[in-house]
């Protein structure tokens, strides 16, 4: 329960699988309905049938790509946590060195 409240364990990767299945089912249903409408149409039915097939195939592929892109962010987060835990400083962030500027500190030499 403590991992859940502190957001140490992410729920979204488990939900992504459900979202993927639901989006695949939705694209197949939409594609099938376009095919049925195309077979019942008097004019332009072949276009609807082809569009239905395209929706079925492209919908599944695009939903898979979308879910994989979301999962990439979570994999990056997991790998960053592993690196932070292995760094030997207890997972605390490492301070960046100060940034040096090349501008002159003399205010008379400021040419913008």
PDB file of N, CA, C and O in Angstrom, residues 2 9 17 19-20 23 33 36 43 60 66 72 76 79 85 87-88 95 97 100-105 110:
ATOM      1  N   UNK A   2       2.020   1.173   0.666  1.00  0.00           N
ATOM      2  CA  UNK A   2       2.918   2.325   0.731  1.00  0.00           C
ATOM      3  C   UNK A   2       3.490   2.645  -0.649  1.00  0.00           C
ATOM      4  O   UNK A   2       3.645   3.819  -0.997  1.00  0.00           O
ATOM      5  N   UNK A   9       5.323   2.252  -7.363  1.00  0.00           N
ATOM      6  CA  UNK A   9       4.894   1.239  -8.331  1.00  0.00           C
ATOM      7  C   UNK A   9       3.858   1.869  -9.241  1.00  0.00           C
ATOM      8  O   UNK A   9       2.860   2.418  -8.795  1.00  0.00           O
ATOM      9  N   UNK A  17      -2.138  -2.631 -21.216  1.00  0.00           N
ATOM     10  CA  UNK A  17      -2.531  -3.879 -21.871  1.00  0.00           C
ATOM     11  C   UNK A  17      -4.045  -3.935 -22.070  1.00  0.00           C
ATOM     12  O   UNK A  17      -4.526  -4.363 -23.118  1.00  0.00           O
ATOM     13  N   UNK A  19      -6.025  -1.274 -22.235  1.00  0.00           N
ATOM     14  CA  UNK A  19      -6.339  -0.238 -23.226  1.00  0.00           C
ATOM     15  C   UNK A  19      -6.047  -0.748 -24.636  1.00  0.00           C
ATOM     16  O   UNK A  19      -6.808  -0.487 -25.572  1.00  0.00           O
ATOM     17  N   UNK A  20      -4.958  -1.491 -24.801  1.00  0.00           N
ATOM     18  CA  UNK A  20      -4.617  -2.037 -26.114  1.00  0.00           C
ATOM     19  C   UNK A  20      -5.685  -3.008 -26.602  1.00  0.00           C
ATOM     20  O   UNK A  20      -6.127  -2.937 -27.748  1.00  0.00           O
ATOM     21  N   UNK A  23      -8.868  -1.086 -27.495  1.00  0.00           N
ATOM     22  CA  UNK A  23      -8.754  -0.326 -28.745  1.00  0.00           C
ATOM     23  C   UNK A  23      -8.739  -1.257 -29.958  1.00  0.00           C
ATOM     24  O   UNK A  23      -9.270  -0.900 -31.013  1.00  0.00           O
ATOM     25  N   UNK A  33     -18.364  -2.792 -38.956  1.00  0.00           N
ATOM     26  CA  UNK A  33     -19.588  -2.033 -39.238  1.00  0.00           C
ATOM     27  C   UNK A  33     -19.489  -1.311 -40.578  1.00  0.00           C
ATOM     28  O   UNK A  33     -20.483  -1.193 -41.304  1.00  0.00           O
ATOM     29  N   UNK A  36     -20.194  -3.935 -43.223  1.00  0.00           N
ATOM     30  CA  UNK A  36     -21.625  -4.239 -43.307  1.00  0.00           C
ATOM     31  C   UNK A  36     -22.358  -3.104 -44.013  1.00  0.00           C
ATOM     32  O   UNK A  36     -23.234  -3.353 -44.859  1.00  0.00           O
ATOM     33  N   UNK A  43     -24.753   2.516 -53.575  1.00  0.00           N
ATOM     34  CA  UNK A  43     -23.753   3.241 -54.353  1.00  0.00           C
ATOM     35  C   UNK A  43     -22.526   3.479 -53.466  1.00  0.00           C
ATOM     36  O   UNK A  43     -22.645   3.946 -52.337  1.00  0.00           O
ATOM     37  N   UNK A  60      -5.539  -1.573 -35.455  1.00  0.00           N
ATOM     38  CA  UNK A  60      -4.775  -2.462 -34.576  1.00  0.00           C
ATOM     39  C   UNK A  60      -3.302  -2.057 -34.557  1.00  0.00           C
ATOM     40  O   UNK A  60      -2.679  -1.989 -33.491  1.00  0.00           O
ATOM     41  N   UNK A  66       0.905   3.220 -30.449  1.00  0.00           N
ATOM     42  CA  UNK A  66       0.603   4.186 -29.403  1.00  0.00           C
ATOM     43  C   UNK A  66       0.900   3.599 -28.021  1.00  0.00           C
ATOM     44  O   UNK A  66       1.527   4.258 -27.177  1.00  0.00           O
ATOM     45  N   UNK A  72       7.384   3.019 -23.520  1.00  0.00           N
ATOM     46  CA  UNK A  72       8.785   3.453 -23.579  1.00  0.00           C
ATOM     47  C   UNK A  72       9.083   4.405 -22.431  1.00  0.00           C
ATOM     48  O   UNK A  72      10.139   4.318 -21.795  1.00  0.00           O
ATOM     49  N   UNK A  76      11.930   3.780 -19.588  1.00  0.00           N
ATOM     50  CA  UNK A  76      12.981   4.759 -19.308  1.00  0.00           C
ATOM     51  C   UNK A  76      12.996   5.074 -17.818  1.00  0.00           C
ATOM     52  O   UNK A  76      14.074   5.149 -17.201  1.00  0.00           O
ATOM     53  N   UNK A  79      14.605   2.184 -15.899  1.00  0.00           N
ATOM     54  CA  UNK A  79      16.052   2.130 -16.079  1.00  0.00           C
ATOM     55  C   UNK A  79      16.754   3.262 -15.338  1.00  0.00           C
ATOM     56  O   UNK A  79      17.847   3.068 -14.793  1.00  0.00           O
ATOM     57  N   UNK A  85      19.797   3.713  -8.218  1.00  0.00           N
ATOM     58  CA  UNK A  85      20.017   2.810  -7.088  1.00  0.00           C
ATOM     59  C   UNK A  85      21.403   2.183  -7.125  1.00  0.00           C
ATOM     60  O   UNK A  85      21.963   1.856  -6.084  1.00  0.00           O
ATOM     61  N   UNK A  87      24.091   3.720  -8.284  1.00  0.00           N
ATOM     62  CA  UNK A  87      25.129   4.750  -8.308  1.00  0.00           C
ATOM     63  C   UNK A  87      25.896   4.837  -6.999  1.00  0.00           C
ATOM     64  O   UNK A  87      26.936   5.473  -6.943  1.00  0.00           O
ATOM     65  N   UNK A  88      25.384   4.242  -5.934  1.00  0.00           N
ATOM     66  CA  UNK A  88      26.121   4.222  -4.678  1.00  0.00           C
ATOM     67  C   UNK A  88      25.836   5.403  -3.777  1.00  0.00           C
ATOM     68  O   UNK A  88      26.378   5.488  -2.689  1.00  0.00           O
ATOM     69  N   UNK A  95      24.438  16.448  -8.077  1.00  0.00           N
ATOM     70  CA  UNK A  95      24.393  17.869  -8.383  1.00  0.00           C
ATOM     71  C   UNK A  95      25.258  18.159  -9.603  1.00  0.00           C
ATOM     72  O   UNK A  95      26.390  17.686  -9.714  1.00  0.00           O
ATOM     73  N   UNK A  97      27.616  20.449 -12.013  1.00  0.00           N
ATOM     74  CA  UNK A  97      28.595  21.509 -11.734  1.00  0.00           C
ATOM     75  C   UNK A  97      28.051  22.856 -12.214  1.00  0.00           C
ATOM     76  O   UNK A  97      27.193  22.916 -13.093  1.00  0.00           O
ATOM     77  N   UNK A 100      29.718  27.871 -16.433  1.00  0.00           N
ATOM     78  CA  UNK A 100      30.552  29.059 -16.619  1.00  0.00           C
ATOM     79  C   UNK A 100      30.094  29.789 -17.870  1.00  0.00           C
ATOM     80  O   UNK A 100      29.831  29.177 -18.898  1.00  0.00           O
ATOM     81  N   UNK A 101      30.017  31.070 -17.766  1.00  0.00           N
ATOM     82  CA  UNK A 101      29.626  31.871 -18.922  1.00  0.00           C
ATOM     83  C   UNK A 101      30.864  32.443 -19.586  1.00  0.00           C
ATOM     84  O   UNK A 101      31.915  32.600 -18.965  1.00  0.00           O
ATOM     85  N   UNK A 102      30.746  32.768 -20.850  1.00  0.00           N
ATOM     86  CA  UNK A 102      31.877  33.348 -21.578  1.00  0.00           C
ATOM     87  C   UNK A 102      31.786  34.857 -21.658  1.00  0.00           C
ATOM     88  O   UNK A 102      32.654  35.489 -22.217  1.00  0.00           O
ATOM     89  N   UNK A 103      30.717  35.427 -21.105  1.00  0.00           N
ATOM     90  CA  UNK A 103      30.572  36.866 -21.137  1.00  0.00           C
ATOM     91  C   UNK A 103      31.493  37.514 -20.130  1.00  0.00           C
ATOM     92  O   UNK A 103      31.809  36.965 -19.082  1.00  0.00           O
ATOM     93  N   UNK A 104      31.880  38.691 -20.395  1.00  0.00           N
ATOM     94  CA  UNK A 104      32.735  39.448 -19.504  1.00  0.00           C
ATOM     95  C   UNK A 104      31.935  39.893 -18.289  1.00  0.00           C
ATOM     96  O   UNK A 104      30.763  40.243 -18.390  1.00  0.00           O
ATOM     97  N   UNK A 105      32.588  39.927 -17.138  1.00  0.00           N
ATOM     98  CA  UNK A 105      31.927  40.356 -15.916  1.00  0.00           C
ATOM     99  C   UNK A 105      31.878  41.879 -15.815  1.00  0.00           C
ATOM    100  O   UNK A 105      31.185  42.432 -14.986  1.00  0.00           O
ATOM    101  N   UNK A 110      29.497  45.194 -22.340  1.00  0.00           N
ATOM    102  CA  UNK A 110      28.331  44.431 -22.792  1.00  0.00           C
ATOM    103  C   UNK A 110      27.856  44.976 -24.124  1.00  0.00           C
ATOM    104  O   UNK A 110      27.273  46.041 -24.207  1.00  0.00           O
TER     105      UNK A 110
END
